[in-house]
Coordinates of C-alpha atoms and ligand atoms in Angstrom, one line a residue:
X1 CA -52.4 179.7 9.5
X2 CA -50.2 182.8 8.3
X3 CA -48.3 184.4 10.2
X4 CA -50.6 187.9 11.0
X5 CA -49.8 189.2 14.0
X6 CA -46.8 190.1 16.3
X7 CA -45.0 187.4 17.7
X8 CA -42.4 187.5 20.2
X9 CA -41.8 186.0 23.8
X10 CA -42.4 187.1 27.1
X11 CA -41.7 186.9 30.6
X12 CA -42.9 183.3 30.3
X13 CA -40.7 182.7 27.6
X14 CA -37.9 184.4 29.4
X15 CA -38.1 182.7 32.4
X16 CA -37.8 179.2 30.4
X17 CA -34.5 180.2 28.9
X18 CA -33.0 181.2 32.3
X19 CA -33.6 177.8 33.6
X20 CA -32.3 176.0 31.1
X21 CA -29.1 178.3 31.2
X22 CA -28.7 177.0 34.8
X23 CA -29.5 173.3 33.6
X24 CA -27.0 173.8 31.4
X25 CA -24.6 175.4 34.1
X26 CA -24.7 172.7 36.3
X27 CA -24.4 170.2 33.6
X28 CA -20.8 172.1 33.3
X29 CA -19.7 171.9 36.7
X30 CA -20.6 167.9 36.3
X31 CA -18.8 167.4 33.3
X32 CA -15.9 169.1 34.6
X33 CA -15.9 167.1 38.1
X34 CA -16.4 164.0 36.3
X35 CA -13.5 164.5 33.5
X36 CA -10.9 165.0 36.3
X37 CA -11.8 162.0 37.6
X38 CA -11.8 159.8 34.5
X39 CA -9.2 157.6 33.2
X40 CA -7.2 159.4 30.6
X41 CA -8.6 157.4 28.1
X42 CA -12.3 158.0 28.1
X43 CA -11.5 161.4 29.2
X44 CA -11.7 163.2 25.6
X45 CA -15.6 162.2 26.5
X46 CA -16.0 164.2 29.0
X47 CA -14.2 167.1 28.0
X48 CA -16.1 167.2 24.4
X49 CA -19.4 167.1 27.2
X50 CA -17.8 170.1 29.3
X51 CA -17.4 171.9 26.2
X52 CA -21.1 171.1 24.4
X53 CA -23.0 172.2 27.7
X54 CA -20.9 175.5 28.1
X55 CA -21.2 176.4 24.3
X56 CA -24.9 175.7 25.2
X57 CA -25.1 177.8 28.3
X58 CA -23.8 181.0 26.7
X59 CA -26.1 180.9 23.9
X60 CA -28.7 180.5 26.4
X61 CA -27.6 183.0 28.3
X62 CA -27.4 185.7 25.4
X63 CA -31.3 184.8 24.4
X64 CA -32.1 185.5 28.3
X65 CA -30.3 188.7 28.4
X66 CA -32.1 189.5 25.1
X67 CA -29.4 189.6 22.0
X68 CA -28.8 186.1 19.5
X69 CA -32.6 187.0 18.1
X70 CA -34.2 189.1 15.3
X71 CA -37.5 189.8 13.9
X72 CA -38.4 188.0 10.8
X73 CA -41.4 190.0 8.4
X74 CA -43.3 187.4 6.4
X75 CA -45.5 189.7 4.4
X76 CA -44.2 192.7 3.1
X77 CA -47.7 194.1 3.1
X78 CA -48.7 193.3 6.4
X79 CA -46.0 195.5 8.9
X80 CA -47.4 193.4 12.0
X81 CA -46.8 189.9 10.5
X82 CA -43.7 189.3 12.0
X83 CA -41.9 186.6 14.6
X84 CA -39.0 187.1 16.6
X85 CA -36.3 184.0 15.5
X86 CA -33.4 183.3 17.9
X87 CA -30.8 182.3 15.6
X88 CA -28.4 182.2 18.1
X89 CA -29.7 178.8 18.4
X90 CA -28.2 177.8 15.1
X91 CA -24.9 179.5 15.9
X92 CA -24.9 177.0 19.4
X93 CA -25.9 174.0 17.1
X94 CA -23.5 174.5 14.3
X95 CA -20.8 174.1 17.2
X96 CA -22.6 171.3 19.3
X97 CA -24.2 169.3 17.0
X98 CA -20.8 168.1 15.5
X99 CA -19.3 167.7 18.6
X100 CA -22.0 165.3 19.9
X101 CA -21.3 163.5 16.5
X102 CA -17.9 163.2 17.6
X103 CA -18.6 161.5 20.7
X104 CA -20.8 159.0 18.8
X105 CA -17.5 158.4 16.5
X106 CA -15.1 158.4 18.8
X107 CA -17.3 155.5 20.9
X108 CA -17.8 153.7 17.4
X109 CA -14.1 154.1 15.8
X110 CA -15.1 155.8 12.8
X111 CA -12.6 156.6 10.4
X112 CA -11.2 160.2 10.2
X113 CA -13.2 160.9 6.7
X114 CA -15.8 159.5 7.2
X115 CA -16.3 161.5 10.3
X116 CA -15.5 164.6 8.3
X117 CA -18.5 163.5 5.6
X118 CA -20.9 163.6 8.7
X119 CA -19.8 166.9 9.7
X120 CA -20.1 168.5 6.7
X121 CA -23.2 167.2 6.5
X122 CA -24.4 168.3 10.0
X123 CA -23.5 171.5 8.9
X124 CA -25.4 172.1 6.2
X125 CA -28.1 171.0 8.1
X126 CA -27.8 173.9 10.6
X127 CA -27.1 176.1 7.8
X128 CA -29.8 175.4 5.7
X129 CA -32.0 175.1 8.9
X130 CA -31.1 178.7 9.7
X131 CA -31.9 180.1 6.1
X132 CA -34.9 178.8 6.5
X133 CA -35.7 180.0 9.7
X134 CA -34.4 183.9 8.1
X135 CA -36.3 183.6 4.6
X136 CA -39.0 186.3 4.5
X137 CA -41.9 183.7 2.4
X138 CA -43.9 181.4 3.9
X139 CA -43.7 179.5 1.1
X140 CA -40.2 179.2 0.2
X141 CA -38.8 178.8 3.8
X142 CA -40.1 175.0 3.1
X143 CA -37.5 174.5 0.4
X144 CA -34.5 175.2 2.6
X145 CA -36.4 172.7 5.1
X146 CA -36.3 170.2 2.8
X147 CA -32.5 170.9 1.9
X148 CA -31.9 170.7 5.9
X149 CA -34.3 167.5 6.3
X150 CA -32.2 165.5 3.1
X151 CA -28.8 166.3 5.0
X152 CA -30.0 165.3 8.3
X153 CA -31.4 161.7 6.6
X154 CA -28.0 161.3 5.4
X155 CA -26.4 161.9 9.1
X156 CA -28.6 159.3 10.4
X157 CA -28.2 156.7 8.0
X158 CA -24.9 156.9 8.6
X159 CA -25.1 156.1 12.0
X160 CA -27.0 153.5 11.8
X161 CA -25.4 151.6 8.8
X162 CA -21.8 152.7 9.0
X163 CA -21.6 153.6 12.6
X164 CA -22.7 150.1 13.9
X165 CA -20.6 148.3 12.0
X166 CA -17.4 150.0 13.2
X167 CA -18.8 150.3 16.5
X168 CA -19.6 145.8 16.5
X169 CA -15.9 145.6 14.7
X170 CA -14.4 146.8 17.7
X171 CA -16.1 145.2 20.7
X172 CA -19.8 143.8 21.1
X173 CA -20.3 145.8 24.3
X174 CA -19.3 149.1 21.9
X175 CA -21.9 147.5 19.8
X176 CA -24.2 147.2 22.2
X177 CA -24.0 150.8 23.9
X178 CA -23.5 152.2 20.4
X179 CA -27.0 151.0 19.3
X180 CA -28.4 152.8 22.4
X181 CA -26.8 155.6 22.4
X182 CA -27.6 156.4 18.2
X183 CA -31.3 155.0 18.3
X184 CA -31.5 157.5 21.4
X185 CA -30.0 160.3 19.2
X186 CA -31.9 159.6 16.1
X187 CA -35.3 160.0 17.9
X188 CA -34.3 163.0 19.6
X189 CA -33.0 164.7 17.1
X190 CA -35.9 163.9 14.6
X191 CA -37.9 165.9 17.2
X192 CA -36.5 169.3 16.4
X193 CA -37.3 169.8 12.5
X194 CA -41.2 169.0 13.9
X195 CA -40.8 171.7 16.5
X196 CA -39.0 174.0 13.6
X197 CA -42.5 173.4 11.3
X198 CA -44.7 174.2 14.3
X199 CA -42.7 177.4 15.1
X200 CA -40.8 179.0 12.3
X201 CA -42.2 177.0 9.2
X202 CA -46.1 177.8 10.0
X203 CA -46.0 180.0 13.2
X204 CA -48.8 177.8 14.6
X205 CA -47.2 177.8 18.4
X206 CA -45.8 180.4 20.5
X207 CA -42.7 181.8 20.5
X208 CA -42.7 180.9 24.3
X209 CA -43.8 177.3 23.7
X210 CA -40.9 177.0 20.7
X211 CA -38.6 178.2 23.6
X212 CA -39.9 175.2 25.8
X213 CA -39.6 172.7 23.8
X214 CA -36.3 173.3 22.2
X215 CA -35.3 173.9 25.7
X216 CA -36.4 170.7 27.0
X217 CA -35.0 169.1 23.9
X218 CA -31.3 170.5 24.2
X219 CA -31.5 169.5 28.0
X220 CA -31.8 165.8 27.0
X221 CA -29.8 166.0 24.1
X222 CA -27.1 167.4 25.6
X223 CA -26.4 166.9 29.2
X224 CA -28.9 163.8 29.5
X225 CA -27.7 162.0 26.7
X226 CA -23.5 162.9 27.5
X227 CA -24.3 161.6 30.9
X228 CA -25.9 158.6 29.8
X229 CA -22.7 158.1 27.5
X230 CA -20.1 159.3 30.7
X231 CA -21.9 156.6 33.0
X232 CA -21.8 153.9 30.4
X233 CA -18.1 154.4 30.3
X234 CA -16.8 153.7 34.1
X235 CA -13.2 153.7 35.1
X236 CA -12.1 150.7 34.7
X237 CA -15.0 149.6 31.9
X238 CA -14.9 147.4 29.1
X239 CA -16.0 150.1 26.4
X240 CA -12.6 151.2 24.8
X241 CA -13.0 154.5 23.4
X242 CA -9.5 154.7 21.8
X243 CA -6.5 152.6 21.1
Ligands
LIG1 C1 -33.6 172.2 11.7 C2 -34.3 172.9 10.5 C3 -35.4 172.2 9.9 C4 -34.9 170.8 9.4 C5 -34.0 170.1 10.3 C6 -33.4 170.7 11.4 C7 -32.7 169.9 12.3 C8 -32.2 170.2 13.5 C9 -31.5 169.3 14.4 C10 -31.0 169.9 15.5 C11 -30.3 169.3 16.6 C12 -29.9 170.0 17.6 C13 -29.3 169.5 18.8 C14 -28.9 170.4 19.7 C15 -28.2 170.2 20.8 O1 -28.7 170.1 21.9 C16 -32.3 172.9 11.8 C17 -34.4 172.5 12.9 C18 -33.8 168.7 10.0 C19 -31.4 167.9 14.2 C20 -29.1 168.1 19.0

């Protein structure tokens, strides 16, 4: 299950990332609508959703006009084992991935540093993630997997033991939509380093099929999952986001 032959996407593949650049669009304009709308206090909500789908769109929007990728060789003997990589998915993560963090500790009341320990965190995720994705061996791409797997563990065990209390502290409907929202996060997210293995750890699907289902899975972890989060907080709701 090497990687022997040429791999790189094609009209199919293409046509995927334009759509979800226009889900991603839309989901834009909604945010936007929505945030001048909202009370000032949720509003920090929907402006941190505005700005996740936009960062989003333009990154998809560069990988459908054809830049944010390279080719990656994975035997130096072999000139035709090679995969095109869009790490211009990593650069949009590296933003957005925090940022949906911060709407989860905002909602919960996190503390400042703690917050700052998750990011971090996050980060060398992505990073490591994207190292990865770049290293020329087979073998050895695994290890920075692992690196990237360890950091994400440690972002979602602190959601889930950390996060809730803060989130039950302040009010038991926070509590409540807290639990929701993180479980929901937690599954989805686990989704992406399986995709990663199937794609750029063993090359065992398409690079149009990678492009599908990461684009499906940044449509719901992005605008689905900020909606969800924007409805939950109405007007004139019981959820306080800040004091
Ligand atoms: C990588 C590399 C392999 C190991 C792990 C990864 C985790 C990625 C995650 C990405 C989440 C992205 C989101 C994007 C926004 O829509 C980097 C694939 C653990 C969790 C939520």
């Amino acid at each position: 299950h090497e990687i022997q032959h040429p791999e790189a996407i094609t009209q199919i593949g293409q046509t995927y990332l334009w759509i979800v650049f226009a889900v991603m669009a839309v989901g834009a304009a909604i945010f936007a609508v929505t945030g001048l709308r909202a009370s000032y206090r949720y509003r920090p909500i929907h402006i941190l959703n505005f700005v996740i789908v936009s960062i989003a769109a333009a990154s998809y929007y560069a990988m459908a006009t054809g830049i944010g990728k390279t080719i990656v060789h994975s035997d130096p003997h072999n000139r035709s084992a090679w995969r095109e990589v869009f790490y211009a998915r990593y650069i949009d993560w590296a933003f957005t991935t925090p940022l949906l963090l911060l709407d989860l500790t905002l909602l919960a009341g996190i503390p400042i540093g703690e917050t700052i320990a998750l990011i971090i965190a996050d980060l060398f995720m992505i990073g490591t993630g994207l190292v990865g994705a770049l290293h020329p061996s087979l073998k050895y791409r695994w290890g920075f997997f692992g690196f990237s797997c360890a950091a994400f563990v440690v972002v979602v065990f602190n959601l889930i033991s950390s996060g809730r209390h803060y989130a039950f502290v302040r009010h038991p409907k926070v509590g409540s939509l807290y639990n929701q929202v993180a479980l929901a996060l937690a599954v989805v997210w686990t989704a992406y380093p399986i995709v990663w293995g199937f794609a750029e750890g063993s090359g065992r699907i398409s690079a149009d099929n990678e492009v599908l289902a990461f684009g499906i899975l940044d449509i719901i972890a992005k605008p689905v999952w900020g909606l969800w989060i924007v409805l939950a907080t109405p007007p004139e709701g019981h959820v306080v986001l800040a004091e």
